[in-house]
Coordinates of C-alpha atoms in Angstrom, one line a residue:
Chain A
M1 CA -107.2 28.1 -138.4
M2 CA -106.0 29.3 -135.1
G3 CA -104.9 26.7 -132.7
S4 CA -105.4 28.8 -129.9
M5 CA -108.5 29.3 -127.5
L6 CA -109.7 32.0 -129.9
G7 CA -110.6 29.5 -132.4
D8 CA -111.6 31.2 -135.7
L9 CA -113.2 34.4 -134.4
P10 CA -113.0 37.3 -136.9
S11 CA -111.4 40.6 -136.4
F12 CA -111.7 44.0 -138.2
D13 CA -108.0 44.3 -138.5
P14 CA -105.8 41.6 -140.2
H15 CA -102.8 42.9 -138.0
N16 CA -104.5 42.1 -134.7
F17 CA -103.3 39.1 -132.9
S18 CA -100.1 39.2 -134.7
Q19 CA -98.2 39.0 -131.3
L20 CA -100.2 35.8 -130.4
R21 CA -98.0 32.7 -130.2
P22 CA -99.9 29.4 -130.8
S23 CA -99.9 27.2 -127.9
D24 CA -98.2 24.3 -129.7
P25 CA -94.7 25.5 -130.6
S26 CA -94.3 22.5 -133.2
N27 CA -96.9 24.3 -135.3
P28 CA -95.6 27.7 -135.8
S29 CA -98.1 28.9 -138.5
K30 CA -98.6 32.6 -138.7
V31 CA -102.2 33.3 -137.5
V32 CA -104.1 35.8 -139.4
P33 CA -107.6 36.0 -138.3
T34 CA -110.5 36.3 -140.6
T35 CA -111.1 39.8 -141.3
Y36 CA -114.4 41.5 -141.5
R37 CA -114.9 45.1 -142.5
P38 CA -118.2 47.0 -142.5
T39 CA -119.2 47.7 -146.1
H40 CA -120.9 50.9 -145.3
S41 CA -120.6 53.6 -142.7
R42 CA -124.4 54.1 -142.1
T43 CA -124.3 52.9 -138.6
S44 CA -121.2 54.6 -137.4
P45 CA -122.0 57.6 -135.1
P46 CA -121.4 61.2 -136.5
P47 CA -118.0 62.4 -135.5
D48 CA -119.3 65.3 -133.3
Q49 CA -121.7 63.2 -131.5
V50 CA -122.2 64.0 -127.9
I51 CA -124.2 61.7 -125.6
T52 CA -125.9 63.6 -122.6
T53 CA -128.6 62.8 -120.3
E54 CA -131.9 64.1 -121.0
A55 CA -132.8 66.9 -118.4
K56 CA -136.5 66.4 -118.6
N57 CA -137.9 63.3 -117.0
I58 CA -139.8 60.9 -119.1
L59 CA -143.2 61.9 -118.1
I60 CA -142.7 65.4 -119.0
R61 CA -141.1 64.3 -122.2
N62 CA -144.3 62.4 -123.0
F63 CA -146.5 65.3 -122.3
Y64 CA -144.5 67.5 -124.7
Q65 CA -144.4 64.8 -127.3
R66 CA -148.0 64.2 -127.3
A67 CA -148.7 67.9 -127.3
E68 CA -146.6 68.3 -130.4
E69 CA -148.3 65.5 -132.1
K70 CA -151.7 66.9 -131.4
L71 CA -150.8 70.5 -132.3
R72 CA -149.2 69.5 -135.5
P73 CA -151.9 70.8 -137.9
K74 CA -153.8 67.9 -139.6
R75 CA -155.7 68.3 -142.8
A76 CA -158.9 70.0 -142.1
A77 CA -161.5 70.1 -144.9
T78 CA -162.5 73.6 -144.5
E79 CA -159.2 75.0 -143.9
H80 CA -157.7 73.8 -147.1
P81 CA -160.0 74.5 -150.1
T82 CA -157.4 73.6 -152.5
P83 CA -157.1 69.8 -152.7
E84 CA -154.1 67.9 -151.6
H85 CA -154.1 65.8 -154.8
G86 CA -153.8 67.9 -157.8
C87 CA -155.8 65.5 -159.9
K88 CA -158.9 66.2 -158.0
Q89 CA -160.6 69.5 -158.4
P90 CA -163.9 70.7 -156.6
R91 CA -166.7 70.7 -159.0
A92 CA -167.5 74.1 -159.9
S93 CA -171.4 74.7 -160.0
T94 CA -172.6 75.4 -163.4
T95 CA -174.4 78.6 -164.0
Chain B
M1 CA -127.2 39.0 -104.1
F2 CA -127.6 37.0 -100.9
K3 CA -127.6 33.2 -101.1
T4 CA -128.6 32.6 -97.6
N5 CA -131.4 34.1 -95.3
N6 CA -129.3 34.0 -92.2
V7 CA -128.3 37.6 -91.1
T8 CA -124.9 36.5 -89.8
S9 CA -124.1 34.8 -93.1
R10 CA -125.6 37.8 -95.1
I11 CA -123.2 40.1 -93.2
F12 CA -120.2 38.0 -94.2
E13 CA -121.5 37.7 -97.8
R14 CA -121.7 41.5 -97.8
Q15 CA -118.1 41.7 -97.0
I16 CA -116.8 39.7 -99.9
R17 CA -119.6 40.2 -102.6
T18 CA -120.5 43.3 -104.6
P19 CA -124.0 43.6 -105.7
A20 CA -125.1 44.1 -109.2
P21 CA -124.5 47.6 -110.5
G22 CA -127.1 50.1 -109.3
T23 CA -128.7 47.6 -106.7
S24 CA -126.6 48.6 -103.7
V25 CA -129.7 50.1 -101.9
H26 CA -131.9 47.1 -102.8
S27 CA -129.3 44.8 -101.5
A28 CA -129.0 46.8 -98.2
R29 CA -132.7 46.8 -98.0
R30 CA -132.9 43.1 -97.9
F31 CA -131.5 43.1 -94.4
Y32 CA -135.0 44.3 -93.5
E33 CA -136.2 40.8 -94.1
N34 CA -134.1 39.8 -91.2
L35 CA -134.9 42.7 -88.7
V36 CA -138.7 42.7 -88.4
P37 CA -140.9 44.6 -85.8
S38 CA -142.3 41.5 -84.5
F39 CA -142.6 42.3 -80.7
T40 CA -145.4 44.2 -79.6
I41 CA -146.2 46.3 -76.4
Y42 CA -149.8 46.5 -76.2
D43 CA -151.7 49.6 -74.9
V44 CA -148.9 51.6 -73.9
E45 CA -149.5 54.6 -71.5
C46 CA -148.9 57.7 -73.6
P47 CA -149.7 61.4 -73.5
D48 CA -152.9 62.5 -74.7
H49 CA -151.6 64.0 -78.0
S50 CA -152.8 63.7 -81.5
F51 CA -149.9 61.7 -82.9
F52 CA -149.3 62.7 -86.5
K53 CA -146.2 61.6 -88.4
F54 CA -142.6 60.6 -88.4
T55 CA -140.6 62.9 -90.7
D56 CA -139.3 61.1 -93.7
D57 CA -135.8 60.9 -92.3
G58 CA -136.8 59.4 -89.0
Q59 CA -135.4 62.3 -86.9
Y60 CA -138.7 63.6 -85.5
F61 CA -142.1 62.5 -84.5
V62 CA -144.6 65.3 -84.9
C63 CA -147.7 65.6 -82.7
F64 CA -150.3 68.1 -81.9
S65 CA -151.9 68.9 -78.7
R66 CA -155.4 67.6 -78.3
N67 CA -157.0 71.0 -78.5
R68 CA -155.1 71.5 -81.8
Q69 CA -153.2 74.7 -80.5
D70 CA -149.6 73.5 -79.9
L71 CA -146.9 71.5 -81.8
I72 CA -145.2 68.8 -79.8
V73 CA -142.1 67.0 -81.4
Y74 CA -140.4 64.0 -80.0
R75 CA -137.1 62.5 -81.0
P76 CA -137.4 58.8 -81.7
T77 CA -134.9 56.8 -79.7
W78 CA -134.6 53.1 -78.9
L79 CA -135.5 51.6 -75.5
S80 CA -132.6 50.8 -73.2
F81 CA -133.1 49.1 -69.9
S82 CA -131.1 47.2 -67.3
C83 CA -132.2 43.7 -65.9
K84 CA -130.9 42.4 -62.7
G85 CA -130.9 38.8 -62.2
E86 CA -129.8 35.4 -63.6
D87 CA -131.7 34.9 -66.6
C88 CA -132.2 38.3 -68.3
D89 CA -131.7 37.1 -71.9
N90 CA -134.3 34.7 -72.0
N91 CA -136.9 36.6 -70.1
Q92 CA -139.7 37.2 -72.5
E93 CA -141.3 40.0 -70.7
L94 CA -139.8 43.3 -70.8
P95 CA -139.3 45.1 -67.4
P96 CA -142.2 47.5 -66.8
Q97 CA -140.0 50.5 -66.9
A98 CA -139.0 49.8 -70.4
K99 CA -142.6 49.4 -71.7
R100 CA -143.4 53.0 -71.7
F101 CA -143.8 55.7 -74.4
E102 CA -141.0 57.5 -73.1
S103 CA -138.5 54.6 -73.8
F104 CA -139.0 55.2 -77.3
F105 CA -139.7 58.9 -77.7
T106 CA -137.9 61.8 -76.0
Q107 CA -139.9 65.2 -75.9
L108 CA -138.0 67.9 -77.6
Y109 CA -140.4 70.8 -77.0
V110 CA -143.9 72.1 -76.9
K111 CA -144.6 75.2 -79.0
P112 CA -147.7 77.2 -79.4
L113 CA -148.7 77.0 -83.1
A114 CA -152.2 78.3 -83.2
S115 CA -153.5 81.6 -81.7
C116 CA -156.6 81.5 -79.7
N117 CA -159.1 81.6 -82.4
E118 CA -157.2 79.2 -84.7
L119 CA -156.7 75.6 -85.0
I120 CA -153.8 73.5 -86.3
C121 CA -154.8 71.8 -89.5
K122 CA -154.0 68.3 -88.3
D123 CA -153.7 66.6 -91.5
F124 CA -151.2 69.0 -92.9
F125 CA -147.3 68.6 -92.7
L126 CA -144.4 68.9 -95.2
Y127 CA -140.9 68.3 -94.3
M128 CA -138.0 69.8 -95.9
E129 CA -135.2 67.3 -95.2
S130 CA -132.1 69.2 -96.3
N131 CA -132.8 71.9 -93.5
Q132 CA -134.9 70.2 -91.3
F133 CA -137.7 72.6 -91.6
G134 CA -141.3 71.7 -91.0
I135 CA -144.2 73.4 -92.5
F136 CA -147.5 73.6 -90.8
A137 CA -150.7 75.3 -91.4
T138 CA -153.4 76.8 -89.0
S139 CA -156.6 78.3 -89.9
T140 CA -159.5 80.2 -88.3
A141 CA -163.0 78.9 -88.6
Q142 CA -164.9 78.8 -91.7
I143 CA -166.8 82.0 -92.4
Q144 CA -170.6 81.6 -93.1
D145 CA -172.0 83.4 -95.9
A146 CA -168.8 84.5 -97.4
R147 CA -169.2 87.4 -99.8
G148 CA -167.4 87.3 -103.0
T149 CA -164.8 90.0 -102.9
D150 CA -162.4 91.2 -105.5
G151 CA -161.3 88.2 -107.6
A152 CA -162.7 85.5 -105.4
I153 CA -165.0 83.0 -106.9
L154 CA -168.1 82.0 -105.3
G155 CA -169.0 78.5 -104.2
V156 CA -165.9 77.9 -102.3
P157 CA -165.7 78.3 -98.5
S158 CA -163.8 81.1 -97.0
F159 CA -161.8 81.1 -93.9
E160 CA -160.7 84.5 -92.5
K161 CA -157.0 83.6 -92.1
I162 CA -155.0 80.7 -93.2
T163 CA -151.5 80.7 -92.0
I164 CA -148.5 78.6 -93.4
H165 CA -145.8 78.3 -90.7
L166 CA -142.3 77.5 -91.3
F167 CA -140.4 76.0 -88.3
R168 CA -137.0 74.7 -87.6
L169 CA -137.8 71.3 -86.2
E170 CA -134.4 71.0 -84.4
D171 CA -135.4 73.4 -81.6
G172 CA -139.1 74.5 -82.5
F173 CA -137.9 78.0 -83.5
K174 CA -140.5 79.5 -85.8
L175 CA -138.9 81.0 -88.8
D176 CA -141.5 82.5 -91.0
E177 CA -145.2 82.5 -92.0
K178 CA -147.3 83.2 -94.9
V179 CA -150.8 84.5 -94.4
F180 CA -153.7 84.0 -96.7
H181 CA -156.8 86.2 -95.9
N182 CA -160.2 85.4 -96.7
D183 CA -159.2 82.4 -98.7
C184 CA -159.6 78.8 -98.8
V185 CA -156.8 76.2 -99.2
N186 CA -157.3 72.6 -99.2
L187 CA -155.2 71.4 -96.5
T188 CA -156.3 67.8 -95.8
H189 CA -153.6 65.3 -96.5
N190 CA -151.4 67.9 -98.1
M191 CA -153.9 68.3 -101.0
G192 CA -153.4 71.9 -101.7
A193 CA -149.8 72.3 -101.4
F194 CA -146.7 70.7 -102.9
L195 CA -143.2 70.9 -101.7
Y196 CA -140.4 70.4 -104.3
D197 CA -136.8 71.0 -103.1
D198 CA -137.1 74.5 -101.7
L199 CA -140.2 75.5 -103.6
L200 CA -143.5 75.3 -102.1
A201 CA -146.6 75.7 -104.2
V202 CA -150.0 76.6 -102.4
V203 CA -153.3 76.6 -104.2
S204 CA -155.7 79.4 -103.2
L205 CA -159.0 77.9 -104.3
R206 CA -160.9 81.1 -103.7
Y207 CA -158.8 83.3 -105.9
Q208 CA -157.7 80.4 -108.2
T209 CA -154.0 81.2 -107.9
I210 CA -151.1 79.1 -107.3
H211 CA -148.7 80.7 -104.9
I212 CA -145.1 79.6 -105.4
L213 CA -142.9 80.3 -102.4
Q214 CA -139.3 79.9 -101.9
I215 CA -137.9 78.6 -98.7
R216 CA -134.4 80.1 -98.2
D217 CA -131.8 78.5 -96.1
S218 CA -132.1 81.5 -93.7
G219 CA -135.6 80.4 -93.0
N220 CA -137.4 82.9 -94.9
L221 CA -140.5 82.2 -97.1
V222 CA -140.2 84.3 -100.1
D223 CA -143.0 84.9 -102.7
V224 CA -141.7 83.7 -106.1
R225 CA -144.7 83.8 -108.2
A226 CA -148.5 83.9 -108.3
I227 CA -149.7 82.0 -111.1
G228 CA -153.4 82.7 -111.8
A229 CA -154.5 86.1 -112.7
Y230 CA -151.2 86.8 -114.2
C231 CA -148.7 84.3 -115.6
R232 CA -145.5 86.2 -115.8
E233 CA -144.2 88.5 -113.0
D234 CA -144.4 91.7 -115.1
D235 CA -147.8 91.0 -116.5
E236 CA -149.6 92.9 -113.8
L237 CA -147.3 95.8 -114.4
F238 CA -147.8 95.8 -118.1
I239 CA -151.6 95.6 -117.9
N240 CA -151.7 98.3 -115.2
S241 CA -149.6 100.6 -117.3
S242 CA -151.9 100.3 -120.4
S243 CA -154.1 103.0 -120.1
Q244 CA -157.1 101.8 -122.1
L245 CA -157.1 98.6 -120.1
A246 CA -157.0 100.5 -116.8
G247 CA -160.6 100.2 -116.0
N248 CA -161.3 96.9 -117.5
R249 CA -159.0 94.4 -115.9
G250 CA -160.4 91.8 -113.5
D251 CA -160.6 88.0 -113.1
L252 CA -163.3 85.9 -114.1
V253 CA -166.0 85.5 -111.6
D254 CA -167.8 82.3 -111.8
N255 CA -170.4 80.7 -110.1
G256 CA -170.1 77.0 -109.1
T257 CA -171.4 75.5 -112.3
N258 CA -170.1 75.4 -115.9
H259 CA -171.6 77.9 -118.1
D260 CA -171.5 78.3 -121.9
Q261 CA -170.4 81.9 -122.0
P262 CA -167.6 83.5 -120.1
N263 CA -168.3 86.9 -118.8
S264 CA -166.1 88.3 -121.6
N265 CA -167.8 91.7 -121.8
N266 CA -166.5 93.3 -118.6
S267 CA -163.5 91.4 -117.6
F268 CA -160.5 89.5 -118.8
L269 CA -160.1 85.9 -118.1
S270 CA -157.3 85.2 -115.6
G271 CA -154.0 84.7 -117.3
I272 CA -153.8 80.9 -116.6
K273 CA -157.2 80.5 -118.1
Q274 CA -156.2 82.3 -121.2
R275 CA -153.3 80.0 -121.6
L276 CA -155.6 77.0 -121.2
L277 CA -158.2 78.0 -123.4
S278 CA -155.7 78.8 -126.1
F279 CA -154.2 75.6 -125.7
I280 CA -157.5 73.6 -126.0
F281 CA -158.4 75.8 -128.9
R282 CA -155.4 75.1 -130.8
E283 CA -155.8 71.4 -130.0
I284 CA -159.2 71.3 -131.3
W285 CA -158.4 73.6 -134.3
S286 CA -155.8 71.2 -135.3
E287 CA -158.4 68.3 -135.5
E288 CA -161.2 70.2 -137.0
T289 CA -162.5 73.7 -136.9
D290 CA -165.9 73.1 -136.1
Q291 CA -166.3 73.0 -132.4
T292 CA -164.3 76.0 -131.2
Q293 CA -167.3 77.1 -129.3
R294 CA -167.0 74.0 -127.2
V295 CA -164.0 75.2 -125.7
Q296 CA -165.6 77.9 -123.7
C297 CA -167.8 75.7 -121.5
L298 CA -165.3 73.5 -120.1
K299 CA -163.4 75.5 -117.5
K300 CA -164.1 75.8 -113.7
K301 CA -161.3 74.0 -111.7
F302 CA -158.2 72.5 -113.2
Y303 CA -155.3 70.6 -112.0
F304 CA -151.8 71.8 -112.2
H305 CA -148.7 69.7 -111.6
F306 CA -145.6 70.6 -109.9
Q307 CA -142.4 69.0 -111.4
D308 CA -139.2 70.8 -111.4
Y309 CA -139.2 74.5 -111.3
V310 CA -139.0 75.1 -115.0
D311 CA -142.1 72.9 -115.4
L312 CA -145.5 72.7 -114.1
V313 CA -147.4 72.8 -110.9
I314 CA -150.0 70.2 -110.0
L315 CA -152.6 70.9 -107.5
K316 CA -156.1 69.6 -106.7
A317 CA -159.4 70.8 -107.1
S318 CA -161.2 70.5 -103.8
R319 CA -164.4 68.6 -103.5
N320 CA -165.7 65.5 -105.2
T321 CA -165.7 65.8 -108.9
D322 CA -168.3 63.1 -109.3
Q323 CA -170.8 65.5 -111.0
L324 CA -168.5 68.0 -112.5
P325 CA -166.0 66.8 -115.0
A326 CA -162.5 67.0 -113.8
F327 CA -159.5 67.9 -115.7
F328 CA -155.8 67.7 -115.5
A329 CA -153.5 70.1 -116.9
V330 CA -149.6 70.4 -117.2
Y331 CA -148.2 73.9 -117.0
N332 CA -144.9 75.2 -117.8
M333 CA -144.1 77.9 -115.2
E334 CA -141.1 79.3 -117.2
T335 CA -142.5 79.5 -120.6
T336 CA -146.1 80.0 -119.1
E337 CA -147.6 77.5 -121.6
I338 CA -150.0 74.7 -121.0
V339 CA -148.2 71.6 -122.2
A340 CA -151.1 69.0 -121.9
F341 CA -154.7 68.9 -120.9
Y342 CA -156.7 65.8 -120.2
Q343 CA -160.2 64.9 -118.9
N344 CA -159.8 62.8 -115.9
A345 CA -161.1 59.7 -117.6
A346 CA -158.6 59.8 -120.5
D347 CA -157.1 56.7 -121.4
E348 CA -154.1 58.5 -122.5
L349 CA -153.6 59.9 -119.1
Y350 CA -154.2 56.5 -117.6
L351 CA -151.4 54.9 -119.5
L352 CA -149.1 57.6 -118.6
F353 CA -150.1 57.0 -114.9
E354 CA -149.7 53.3 -115.3
R355 CA -146.2 53.4 -116.6
F356 CA -144.7 56.5 -115.1
C357 CA -146.6 56.7 -111.8
D358 CA -143.2 57.6 -110.0
H359 CA -142.8 60.7 -112.0
F360 CA -146.1 62.0 -110.7
H361 CA -144.7 61.8 -107.3
A362 CA -142.2 64.5 -108.3
T363 CA -139.5 63.4 -106.0
S364 CA -136.7 65.9 -105.7
I365 CA -133.2 64.6 -106.2
N366 CA -132.3 65.1 -102.7
S367 CA -134.5 62.6 -101.0
M368 CA -132.9 59.4 -102.1
Y369 CA -135.3 57.0 -100.2
M370 CA -138.5 58.5 -102.3
N371 CA -137.0 56.5 -105.3
F372 CA -137.6 53.2 -103.4
I373 CA -141.2 53.6 -102.6
S374 CA -143.0 50.8 -104.1
S375 CA -145.5 51.8 -106.9
H376 CA -146.8 50.0 -109.7
S377 CA -144.4 51.6 -112.0
N378 CA -141.4 50.3 -110.2
N379 CA -142.6 47.1 -108.8
I380 CA -143.9 44.0 -110.6
H381 CA -146.0 42.8 -107.6
A382 CA -147.8 46.2 -107.3
L383 CA -148.3 46.2 -111.1
E384 CA -149.8 42.9 -110.9
Q385 CA -152.0 44.0 -108.1
L386 CA -153.1 46.9 -110.3
K387 CA -153.9 44.7 -113.3
S388 CA -156.0 42.4 -111.4
M389 CA -157.9 45.1 -110.0
K390 CA -158.5 46.4 -113.5
N391 CA -159.6 43.1 -114.7
K392 CA -162.1 42.7 -111.9
A393 CA -163.5 46.2 -112.5
T394 CA -166.9 46.2 -113.9
S395 CA -166.5 49.3 -115.9
I396 CA -163.2 50.1 -117.2
S397 CA -163.8 53.8 -117.6
Q398 CA -164.9 54.1 -113.9
F399 CA -161.9 52.2 -112.9
V400 CA -159.7 54.7 -114.9
K401 CA -161.6 57.6 -113.4
K402 CA -161.1 56.3 -109.8
M403 CA -157.4 55.7 -110.4
L404 CA -156.9 59.1 -112.0
S405 CA -158.9 60.8 -109.3
S406 CA -155.9 60.4 -107.0
L407 CA -154.0 62.5 -109.4
P408 CA -152.2 64.8 -108.7
L409 CA -150.5 62.7 -106.1
N410 CA -150.3 64.3 -102.6
C411 CA -146.8 65.4 -101.6
Q412 CA -145.1 63.3 -98.9
S413 CA -148.2 61.1 -98.5
M414 CA -146.5 57.7 -98.5
S415 CA -144.5 56.2 -95.8
P416 CA -140.8 55.4 -97.0
S417 CA -140.6 52.4 -94.6
P418 CA -139.0 49.3 -96.3
Y419 CA -141.5 47.1 -94.6
F420 CA -143.9 48.5 -97.4
D421 CA -141.5 47.6 -100.1
Q422 CA -143.5 45.2 -102.3
S423 CA -140.5 43.2 -103.4
L424 CA -139.7 42.3 -99.8
F425 CA -142.9 41.8 -98.2
R426 CA -146.4 40.8 -99.3
F427 CA -149.3 42.1 -97.1
D428 CA -152.9 42.9 -97.5
E429 CA -153.1 46.5 -98.8
K430 CA -156.7 46.8 -97.6
L431 CA -155.6 46.3 -94.2
I432 CA -152.4 48.4 -94.2
S433 CA -150.3 50.3 -96.7
A434 CA -147.9 53.0 -97.2
T435 CA -150.4 55.7 -97.4
D436 CA -151.5 56.0 -93.8
R437 CA -155.3 56.3 -93.2
P438 CA -157.5 54.9 -90.6
R439 CA -158.9 51.8 -91.8
Q440 CA -161.4 49.3 -90.5
S441 CA -159.4 47.2 -88.2
T442 CA -159.6 43.4 -88.2
D443 CA -159.2 41.0 -85.2
H444 CA -156.8 39.1 -87.0
P445 CA -153.2 40.1 -87.0
I446 CA -151.8 41.6 -90.2
R447 CA -149.3 39.3 -91.9
F448 CA -146.3 40.4 -93.7
N449 CA -145.1 37.4 -95.8
S450 CA -141.7 37.3 -97.5
R451 CA -141.7 37.8 -101.2
R452 CA -138.5 36.1 -101.8
Q453 CA -138.3 33.4 -99.4
G454 CA -141.3 31.4 -100.4
D455 CA -144.0 33.5 -98.9
I456 CA -143.1 32.5 -95.5
L457 CA -144.4 34.7 -92.8
K458 CA -142.1 37.2 -91.6
F459 CA -143.8 39.1 -88.9
K460 CA -147.5 39.9 -87.8
I461 CA -148.8 43.3 -86.6
K462 CA -151.4 42.6 -84.1
T463 CA -153.3 45.5 -82.9
G464 CA -154.7 44.1 -79.8
P465 CA -155.4 40.8 -78.0
E466 CA -158.1 38.9 -80.1
F467 CA -161.2 40.5 -79.0
G468 CA -164.4 39.0 -79.9
S469 CA -165.9 39.3 -76.5
A470 CA -167.7 42.1 -75.4
D471 CA -167.5 44.5 -78.3
G472 CA -167.1 41.9 -80.9
R473 CA -169.6 43.6 -83.2
S474 CA -168.5 47.2 -82.9
K475 CA -166.2 48.4 -85.7
K476 CA -163.0 49.8 -84.9
Y477 CA -160.6 51.7 -86.8
S478 CA -156.9 51.3 -87.0
H479 CA -154.2 53.2 -88.3
F480 CA -150.4 52.9 -88.3
L481 CA -147.4 54.9 -88.2
F482 CA -144.1 53.2 -89.4
H483 CA -140.7 54.8 -88.6
P484 CA -139.1 55.3 -92.0
V485 CA -136.0 53.4 -91.2
W486 CA -136.1 51.5 -87.8
P487 CA -138.0 48.4 -87.3
L488 CA -140.5 50.5 -85.1
A489 CA -144.2 51.0 -85.8
L490 CA -147.1 52.4 -83.8
S491 CA -150.7 51.4 -84.1
F492 CA -153.6 53.3 -83.0
I493 CA -157.0 51.7 -82.4
Q494 CA -159.9 54.2 -82.6
P495 CA -163.6 53.3 -81.7
S496 CA -164.6 55.9 -84.3
L497 CA -162.8 58.2 -86.7
F498 CA -163.7 61.2 -84.6
L499 CA -162.5 60.1 -81.3
P500 CA -159.0 59.9 -80.1
P501 CA -157.5 56.4 -80.0
S502 CA -158.6 54.1 -77.2
A503 CA -155.3 52.1 -77.5
V504 CA -151.7 52.7 -78.7
N505 CA -149.4 49.9 -79.4
I506 CA -145.8 49.8 -80.2
H507 CA -144.3 47.3 -82.6
F508 CA -140.5 46.8 -82.6
R509 CA -137.8 44.5 -82.9
R510 CA -136.9 43.2 -79.7

């Protein structure tokens, strides 16, 4: 338990705060903070990530987004005679 | 940022305190709560001109002569006067020599703008702040029975000559002009034109073309593009050089109504219409393939939006679109593609309008003050007003249509004066607002209350001594011109919309 103002806040590196001297010299315990380490790297940014400002303003971006959504071809019954689901087949007329 | 309302202690606070990040302009504007145009000089003697507008940087005051032939430009100044005697400071009355129009405005020049058979379009003016260039328009009278000429559509009035003039406002030197022959451009309230940075877009209604002009620093107006019949600069060359098409090219000639079949047998549709039709086609195709025929019957007029010069141009259709369905299209000038197309009552478009209204203004980066004009997208009070109007509306679709009919928003149509900033002042928008239009005037003074200081009255704009006597019943119209920066405003009282003002008042901070 760190007797300093830092309380028992964790750190990601156990070697941090090694220089810290406790305020009470009569209690010279070596303070090692509780260490938390991420268990995955899913949330770390890609190493080549570059953050820039989007040149298009938000209104134009919206227009383009909606246009893309609308123009993405949807399933049209007449356009795709073969069914999406393999299990269903159009009933062939008999004779 | 400020803890007190007193201007002196605010000045001291400003010395020691930093405003929150990104709010330095907002903090500075709060000083307008302390400096208000509360003093009025009534019924000022002024020259008989048609007073039009302050430029958005406050450097010039643009007027036209009563006969609409000359341009008269004033420099706004501030009054100064000397006073002899013991008790000058406490004297409520200004000395008579101070109460003149000339105390506030110095005439710079008078220049002829329109030649003998032309008139200045007195509702049209665009200002290019970076170079202090002004853009005016003159036109000849409307031609009765205009014949359809090559490429022109019928149903639109024709004017023999419409001229766009480019002036250097500093000295009134005419730099350049662009003439449109036998054409129609809607010039009221800057509707048919849009200025963005150094690009000027003008809609030719008769020829259904958007002309893009560049204003060079040297003062030349250069044709950049004409979007309409052809979308890219080399389209015309390409079509002309194809021998089998040589006899066949032309623009669609419509009459005034929608019709179900385009004249596809003897002419090509104009380039822009082709883009639009193909966009709509693709949109409908991706939904269902049934109604491709429906695509054909929609077009007559359409809107374009002018954003930055790699993207679209928005201009207005002319007359009232109550009967005709009206549409809004977004066109990318560089890729010559239509990006979006909406009917004017589209909920989707209204949503974008509600959230991103500022971007419909298409303000260029250079004019900083434009970012601070209150709109319902950047101001909570304006948004509340809009929402309460929406809740009170009897029909939502009518409300949406009414709101969207103002799109595309006219260029430079709102006053940047901080007294219209909804986060500083509360005022009745039916009586006065940032879009300057003559409104029915009221006998009562127009109150500007503080938003932040418990709704106390900050100042009043009174347009005349309270009349109620002789002409109490007659309606009067008033309209206001606020200086963009100073605590200075002019009010004009007109007995009717078509007559010159009967009184001009000056409101300023004494």
